[in-house]
Tab-separated table of C-alpha atoms in Angstrom:
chain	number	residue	atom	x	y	z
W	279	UNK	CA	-50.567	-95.590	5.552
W	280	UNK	CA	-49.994	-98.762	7.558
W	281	UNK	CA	-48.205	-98.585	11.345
W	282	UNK	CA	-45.423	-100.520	12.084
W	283	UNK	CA	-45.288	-101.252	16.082
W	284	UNK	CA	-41.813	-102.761	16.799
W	285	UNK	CA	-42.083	-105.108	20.023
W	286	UNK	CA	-39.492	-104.303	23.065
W	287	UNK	CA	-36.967	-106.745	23.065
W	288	UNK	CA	-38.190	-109.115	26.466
W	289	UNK	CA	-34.361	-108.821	27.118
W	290	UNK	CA	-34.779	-105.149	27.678
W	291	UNK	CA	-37.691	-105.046	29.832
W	292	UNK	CA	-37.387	-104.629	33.440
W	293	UNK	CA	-40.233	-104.705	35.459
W	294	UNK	CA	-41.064	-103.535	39.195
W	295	UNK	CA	-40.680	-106.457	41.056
W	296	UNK	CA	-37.575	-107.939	39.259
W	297	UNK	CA	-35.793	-104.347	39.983
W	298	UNK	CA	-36.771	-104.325	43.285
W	299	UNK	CA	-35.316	-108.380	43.769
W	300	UNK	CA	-32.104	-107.425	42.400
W	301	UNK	CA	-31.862	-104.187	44.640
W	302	UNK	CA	-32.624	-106.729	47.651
W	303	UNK	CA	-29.705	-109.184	46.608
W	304	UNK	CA	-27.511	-106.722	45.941
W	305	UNK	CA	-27.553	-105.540	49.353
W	306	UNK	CA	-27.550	-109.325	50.686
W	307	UNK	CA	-24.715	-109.626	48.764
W	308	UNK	CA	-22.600	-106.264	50.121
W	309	UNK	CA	-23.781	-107.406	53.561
W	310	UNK	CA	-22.079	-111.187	53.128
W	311	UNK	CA	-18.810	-109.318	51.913
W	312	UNK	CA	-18.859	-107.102	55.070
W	313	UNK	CA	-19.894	-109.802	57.735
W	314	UNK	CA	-17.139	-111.921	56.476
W	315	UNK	CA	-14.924	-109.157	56.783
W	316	UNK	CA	-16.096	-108.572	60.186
W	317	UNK	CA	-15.636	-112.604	61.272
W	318	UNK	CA	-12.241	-112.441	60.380
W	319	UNK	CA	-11.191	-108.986	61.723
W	320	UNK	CA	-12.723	-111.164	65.166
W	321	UNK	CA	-10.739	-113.751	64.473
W	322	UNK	CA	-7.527	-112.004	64.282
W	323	UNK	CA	-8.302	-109.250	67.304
W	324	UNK	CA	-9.653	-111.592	69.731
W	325	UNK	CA	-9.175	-115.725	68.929
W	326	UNK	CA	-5.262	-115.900	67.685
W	327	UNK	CA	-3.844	-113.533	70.780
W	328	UNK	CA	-5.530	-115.753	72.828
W	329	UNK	CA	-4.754	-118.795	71.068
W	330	UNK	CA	-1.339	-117.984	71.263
W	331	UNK	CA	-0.927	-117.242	74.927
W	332	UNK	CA	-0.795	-113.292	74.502
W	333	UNK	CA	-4.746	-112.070	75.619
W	334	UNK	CA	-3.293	-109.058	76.788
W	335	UNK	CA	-3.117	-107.932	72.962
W	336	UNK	CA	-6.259	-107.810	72.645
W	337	UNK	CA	-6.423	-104.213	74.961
W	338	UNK	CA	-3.845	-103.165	71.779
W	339	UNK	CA	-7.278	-101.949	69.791
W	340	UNK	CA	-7.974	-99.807	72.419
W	341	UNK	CA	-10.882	-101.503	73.981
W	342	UNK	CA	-12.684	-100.051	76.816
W	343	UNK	CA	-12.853	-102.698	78.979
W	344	UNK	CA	-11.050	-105.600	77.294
W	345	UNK	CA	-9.141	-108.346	79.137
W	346	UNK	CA	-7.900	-107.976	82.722
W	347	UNK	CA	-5.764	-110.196	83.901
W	348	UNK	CA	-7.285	-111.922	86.961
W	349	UNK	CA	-11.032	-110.850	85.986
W	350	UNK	CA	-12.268	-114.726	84.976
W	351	UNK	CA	-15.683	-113.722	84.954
W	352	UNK	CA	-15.399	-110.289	82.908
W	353	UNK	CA	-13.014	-111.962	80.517
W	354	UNK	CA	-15.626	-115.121	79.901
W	355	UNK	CA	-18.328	-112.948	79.221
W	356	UNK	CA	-16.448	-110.903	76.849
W	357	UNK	CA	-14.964	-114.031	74.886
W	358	UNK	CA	-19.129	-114.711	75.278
W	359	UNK	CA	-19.773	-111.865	73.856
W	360	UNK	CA	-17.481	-111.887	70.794
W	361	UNK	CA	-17.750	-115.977	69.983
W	362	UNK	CA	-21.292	-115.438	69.016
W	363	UNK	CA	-20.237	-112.460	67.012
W	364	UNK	CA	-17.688	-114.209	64.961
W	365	UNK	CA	-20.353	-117.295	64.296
W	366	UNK	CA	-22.864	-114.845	63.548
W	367	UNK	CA	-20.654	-112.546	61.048
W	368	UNK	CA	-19.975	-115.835	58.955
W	369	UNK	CA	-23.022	-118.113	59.216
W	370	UNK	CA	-25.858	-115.361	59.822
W	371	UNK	CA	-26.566	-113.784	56.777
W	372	UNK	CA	-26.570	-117.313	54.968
W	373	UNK	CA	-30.359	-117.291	56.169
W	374	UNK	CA	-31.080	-114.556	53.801
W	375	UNK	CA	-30.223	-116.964	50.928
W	376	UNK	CA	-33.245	-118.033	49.198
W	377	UNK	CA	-31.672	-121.072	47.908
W	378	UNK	CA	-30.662	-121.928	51.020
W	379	UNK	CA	-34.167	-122.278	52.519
W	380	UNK	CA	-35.351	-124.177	49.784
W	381	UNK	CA	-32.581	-126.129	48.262
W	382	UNK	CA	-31.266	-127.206	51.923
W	383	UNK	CA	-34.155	-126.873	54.559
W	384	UNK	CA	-32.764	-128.900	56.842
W	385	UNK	CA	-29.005	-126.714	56.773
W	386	UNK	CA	-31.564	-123.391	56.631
W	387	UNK	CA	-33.354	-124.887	60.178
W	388	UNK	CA	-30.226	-125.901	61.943
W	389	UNK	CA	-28.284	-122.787	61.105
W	390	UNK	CA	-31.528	-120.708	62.265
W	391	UNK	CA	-31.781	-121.989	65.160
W	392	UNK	CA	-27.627	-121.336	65.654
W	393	UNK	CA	-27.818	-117.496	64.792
W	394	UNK	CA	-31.146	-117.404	66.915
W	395	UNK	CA	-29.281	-118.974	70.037
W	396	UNK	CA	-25.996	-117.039	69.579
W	397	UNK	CA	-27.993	-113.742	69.103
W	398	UNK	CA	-29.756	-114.050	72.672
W	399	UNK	CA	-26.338	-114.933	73.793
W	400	UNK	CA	-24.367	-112.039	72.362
W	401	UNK	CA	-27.425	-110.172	73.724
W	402	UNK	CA	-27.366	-110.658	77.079
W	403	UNK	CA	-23.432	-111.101	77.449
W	404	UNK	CA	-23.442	-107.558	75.733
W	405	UNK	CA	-25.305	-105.781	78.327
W	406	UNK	CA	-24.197	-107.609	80.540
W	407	UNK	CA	-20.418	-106.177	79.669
W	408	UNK	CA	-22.342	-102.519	78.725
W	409	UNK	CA	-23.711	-102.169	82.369
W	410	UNK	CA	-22.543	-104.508	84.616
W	411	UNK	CA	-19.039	-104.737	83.776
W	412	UNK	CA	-18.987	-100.656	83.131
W	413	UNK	CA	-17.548	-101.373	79.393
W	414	UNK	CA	-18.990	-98.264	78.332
W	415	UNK	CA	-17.737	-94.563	77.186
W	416	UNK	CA	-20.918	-92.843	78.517
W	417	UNK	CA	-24.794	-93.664	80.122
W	418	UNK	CA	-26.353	-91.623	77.464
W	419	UNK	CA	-24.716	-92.430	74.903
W	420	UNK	CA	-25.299	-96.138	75.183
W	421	UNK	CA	-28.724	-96.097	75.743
W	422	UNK	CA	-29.238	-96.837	71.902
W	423	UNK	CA	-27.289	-99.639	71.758
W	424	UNK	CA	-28.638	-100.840	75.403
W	425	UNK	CA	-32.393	-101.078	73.233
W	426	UNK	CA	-30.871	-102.619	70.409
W	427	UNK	CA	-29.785	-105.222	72.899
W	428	UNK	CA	-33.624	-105.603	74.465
W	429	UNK	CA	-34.871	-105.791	71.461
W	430	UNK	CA	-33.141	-108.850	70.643
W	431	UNK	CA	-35.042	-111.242	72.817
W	432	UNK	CA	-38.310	-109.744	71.225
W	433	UNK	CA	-37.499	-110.328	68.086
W	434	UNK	CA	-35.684	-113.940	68.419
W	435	UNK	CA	-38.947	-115.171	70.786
W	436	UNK	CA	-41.035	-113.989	67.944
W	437	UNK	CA	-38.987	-115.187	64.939
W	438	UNK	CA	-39.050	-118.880	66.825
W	439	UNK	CA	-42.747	-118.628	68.189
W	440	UNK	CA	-43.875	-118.430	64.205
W	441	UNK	CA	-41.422	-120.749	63.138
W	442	UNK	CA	-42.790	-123.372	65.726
W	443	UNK	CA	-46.207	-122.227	64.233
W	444	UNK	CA	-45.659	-122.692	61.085
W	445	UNK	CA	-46.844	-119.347	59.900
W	446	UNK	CA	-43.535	-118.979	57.785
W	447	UNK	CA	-44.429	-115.799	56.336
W	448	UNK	CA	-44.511	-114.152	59.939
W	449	UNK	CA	-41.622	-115.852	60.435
W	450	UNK	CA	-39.944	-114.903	57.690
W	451	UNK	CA	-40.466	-110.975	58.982
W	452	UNK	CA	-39.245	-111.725	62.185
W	453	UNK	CA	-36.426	-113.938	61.331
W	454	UNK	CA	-35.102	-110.544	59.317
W	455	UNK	CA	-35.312	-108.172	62.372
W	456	UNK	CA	-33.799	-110.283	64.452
W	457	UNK	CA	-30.844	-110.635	61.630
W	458	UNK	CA	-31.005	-106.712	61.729
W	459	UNK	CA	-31.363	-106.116	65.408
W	460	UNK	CA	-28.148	-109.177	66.328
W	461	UNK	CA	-25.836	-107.157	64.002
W	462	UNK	CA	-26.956	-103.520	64.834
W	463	UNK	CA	-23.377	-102.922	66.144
W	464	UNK	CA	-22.160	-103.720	63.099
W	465	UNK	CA	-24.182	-101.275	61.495
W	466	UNK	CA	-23.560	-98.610	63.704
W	467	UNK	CA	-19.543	-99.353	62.935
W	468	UNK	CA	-20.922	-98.723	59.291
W	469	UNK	CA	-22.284	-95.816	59.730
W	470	UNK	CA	-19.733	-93.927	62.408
W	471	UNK	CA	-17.327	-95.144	60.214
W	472	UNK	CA	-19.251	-93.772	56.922
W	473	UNK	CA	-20.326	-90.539	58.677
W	474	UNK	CA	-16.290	-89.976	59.430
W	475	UNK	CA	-15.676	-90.206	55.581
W	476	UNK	CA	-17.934	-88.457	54.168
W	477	UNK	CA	-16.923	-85.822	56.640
W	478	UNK	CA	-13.834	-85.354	56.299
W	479	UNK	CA	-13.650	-86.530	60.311
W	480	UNK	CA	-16.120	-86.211	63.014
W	481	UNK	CA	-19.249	-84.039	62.707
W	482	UNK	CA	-21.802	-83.840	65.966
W	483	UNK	CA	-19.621	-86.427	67.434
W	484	UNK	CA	-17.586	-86.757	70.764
W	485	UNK	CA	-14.965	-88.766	72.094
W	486	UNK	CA	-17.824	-90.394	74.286
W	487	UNK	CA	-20.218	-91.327	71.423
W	488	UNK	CA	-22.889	-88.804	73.531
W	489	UNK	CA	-22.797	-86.090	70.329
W	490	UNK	CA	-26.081	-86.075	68.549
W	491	UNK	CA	-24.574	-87.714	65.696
W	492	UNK	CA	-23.318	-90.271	67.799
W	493	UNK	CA	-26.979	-90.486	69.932
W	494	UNK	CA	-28.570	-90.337	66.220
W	495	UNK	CA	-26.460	-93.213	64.793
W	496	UNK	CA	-26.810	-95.388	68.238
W	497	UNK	CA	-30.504	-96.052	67.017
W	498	UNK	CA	-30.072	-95.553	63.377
W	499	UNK	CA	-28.623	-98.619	62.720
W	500	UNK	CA	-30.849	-100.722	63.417
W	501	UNK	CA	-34.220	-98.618	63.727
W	502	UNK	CA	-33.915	-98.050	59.637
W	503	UNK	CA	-32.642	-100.856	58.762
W	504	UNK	CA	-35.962	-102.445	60.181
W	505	UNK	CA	-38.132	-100.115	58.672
W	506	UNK	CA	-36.417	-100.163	55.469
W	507	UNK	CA	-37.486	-103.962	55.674
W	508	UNK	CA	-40.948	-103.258	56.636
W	509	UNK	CA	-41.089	-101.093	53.412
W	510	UNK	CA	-39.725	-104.039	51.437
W	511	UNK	CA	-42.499	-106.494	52.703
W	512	UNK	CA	-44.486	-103.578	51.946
W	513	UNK	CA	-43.442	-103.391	48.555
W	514	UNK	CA	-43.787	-106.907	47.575
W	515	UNK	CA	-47.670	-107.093	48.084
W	516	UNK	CA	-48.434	-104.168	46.317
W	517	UNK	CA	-49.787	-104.267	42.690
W	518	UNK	CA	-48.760	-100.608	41.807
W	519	UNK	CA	-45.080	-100.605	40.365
W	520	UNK	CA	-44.447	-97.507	40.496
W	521	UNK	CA	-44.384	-98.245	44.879
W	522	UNK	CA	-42.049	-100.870	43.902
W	523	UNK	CA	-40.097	-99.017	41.834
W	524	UNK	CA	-39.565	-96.168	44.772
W	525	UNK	CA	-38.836	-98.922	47.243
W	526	UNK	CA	-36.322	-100.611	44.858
W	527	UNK	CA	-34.635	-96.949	44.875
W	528	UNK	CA	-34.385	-96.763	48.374
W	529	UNK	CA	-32.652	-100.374	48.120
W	530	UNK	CA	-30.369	-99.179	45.844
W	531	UNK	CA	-29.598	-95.831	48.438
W	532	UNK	CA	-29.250	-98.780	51.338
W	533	UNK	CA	-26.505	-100.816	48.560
W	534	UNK	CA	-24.532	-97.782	48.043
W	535	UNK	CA	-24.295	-96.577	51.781
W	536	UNK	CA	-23.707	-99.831	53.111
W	537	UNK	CA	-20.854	-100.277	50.862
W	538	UNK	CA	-19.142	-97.221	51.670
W	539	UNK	CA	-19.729	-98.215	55.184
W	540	UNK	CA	-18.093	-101.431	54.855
W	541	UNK	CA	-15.455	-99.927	52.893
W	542	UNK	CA	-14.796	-96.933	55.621
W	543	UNK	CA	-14.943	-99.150	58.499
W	544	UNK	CA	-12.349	-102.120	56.913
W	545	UNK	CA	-9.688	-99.210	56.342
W	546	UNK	CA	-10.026	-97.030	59.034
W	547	UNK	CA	-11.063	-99.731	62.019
W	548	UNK	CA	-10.826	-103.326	61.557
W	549	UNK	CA	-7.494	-103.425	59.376
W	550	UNK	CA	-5.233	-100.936	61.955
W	551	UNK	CA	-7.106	-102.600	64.866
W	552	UNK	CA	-6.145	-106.072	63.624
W	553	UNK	CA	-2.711	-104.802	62.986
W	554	UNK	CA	-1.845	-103.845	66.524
W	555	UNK	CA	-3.930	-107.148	68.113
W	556	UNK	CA	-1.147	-109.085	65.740
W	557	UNK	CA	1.803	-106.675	66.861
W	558	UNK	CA	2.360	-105.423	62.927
W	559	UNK	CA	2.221	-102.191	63.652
């Protein structure tokens, strides 16, 4: 009796590696969708009061130290602080974009070298505001965010030391955890936000940000984020697939929360807080 063996269609075959690039550009992609999101909620909060001679609405979104009238220095800092973040939010995660990097190199150096010098800068205006300024709901609870913020320099000084090396691979690494570490309050709006929904409302958490949730998230977002990308560099030089495979998984887990994230924070933060900085509510 002879055996028939019917090939696998190449269309149908998916292998390790492919899986775990479209896991990676799928999140890329969720993350572009929720930085743009996050420009524009900027915009409107902070840029078109001011632009239109009302800064006052800013304190409408119940900041906790916003603009005082007569504080020049507090209030430049703080329009330091959130400039970078609205560049950032738009241009940043454009250096993720393969194409980018090799279709444009000299668009993928320039706008490097922007996110790199707007990240030190909404660095050190940021703690600046967080401890100097006293824009802060509790010491404890901010000492996540406050290492997020000295990590920054770390990162960036590394991300351009390799760069000016030319080890691009190292760069490459670096370049990533400084993209993680710049937007790690964005993150932990994520995953307050995300926590909140899939709660039902606070769980562990405090009006402070102190509740171990709150202490938990603070270095959540961006300790896992930057081991998650550890894992994925990780990934990509091993031969086994089924380590791919597990890491592509995890990808996937990363897509799904930071969607929900994005989706939580747009409805229950930057949409009502945009609202009252525009007087529609």
């Amino acid at each position: 009796m002879t055996t028939h063996v019917i090939p696998q269609s190449p269309s149908l075959q998916i292998n390790s590696s492919g899986a775990l690039r479209v896991s990676v550009t799928s999140w890329v992609l969720v993350v572009l969708i929720g930085q743009w999101f996050f420009s524009f909620y900027l915009v409107a909060l902070y840029a078109i009061p001011f632009l239109s001679g009302h800064p006052e609405n800013i304190n409408s979104a119940g900041m906790i130290t916003g603009y005082v009238d007569g504080d020049g220095l507090g209030n430049g800092i703080l329009f330091a602080h959130v400039i970078p973040a609205a560049i950032l939010s738009f241009c940043g995660v454009l250096q993720l974009v393969p194409q980018l990097r090799s279709q444009c190199p000299g668009l993928h150096r320039w706008n490097g070298r922007l996110f790199l010098v707007m990240g030190l800068m909404g660095a050190f205006s940021g703690l600046y505001l967080n401890w100097v300024r006293g824009s802060r709901l509790s010491d404890f609870g901010s000492l996540g965010i406050t290492l997020n913020g000295l990590l920054i320099p770390l990162a960036v000084a590394l991300a351009w030391r390799f760069a000016l090396k030319r080890d691009f691979v190292e760069h490459r690494r670096w370049a990533i955890h400084s993209f993680l570490l710049v937007n790690g309050v964005w993150t932990f709006r994520l995953y307050l936000m995300g926590w909140y929904m899939v709660n039902l409302g606070p769980n562990g958490n405090t009006q402070n940000l102190d509740g171990p949730a709150d202490i938990a998230i603070s270095y959540a977002c961006y300790l896992l984020p930057m081991a998650v990308a550890e894992l994925v560099f990780w990934a990509q030089r091993q031969q086994q697939t089924w380590k791919q495979w597990w890491v592509s998984g995890l990808m996937a887990m990363g897509f799904l929360i930071t969607l929900g994230g994005i989706a939580a924070t747009t409805l229950m933060m930057w949409i009502p807080r945009a609202k009252m900085a525009l007087g529609m509510v």
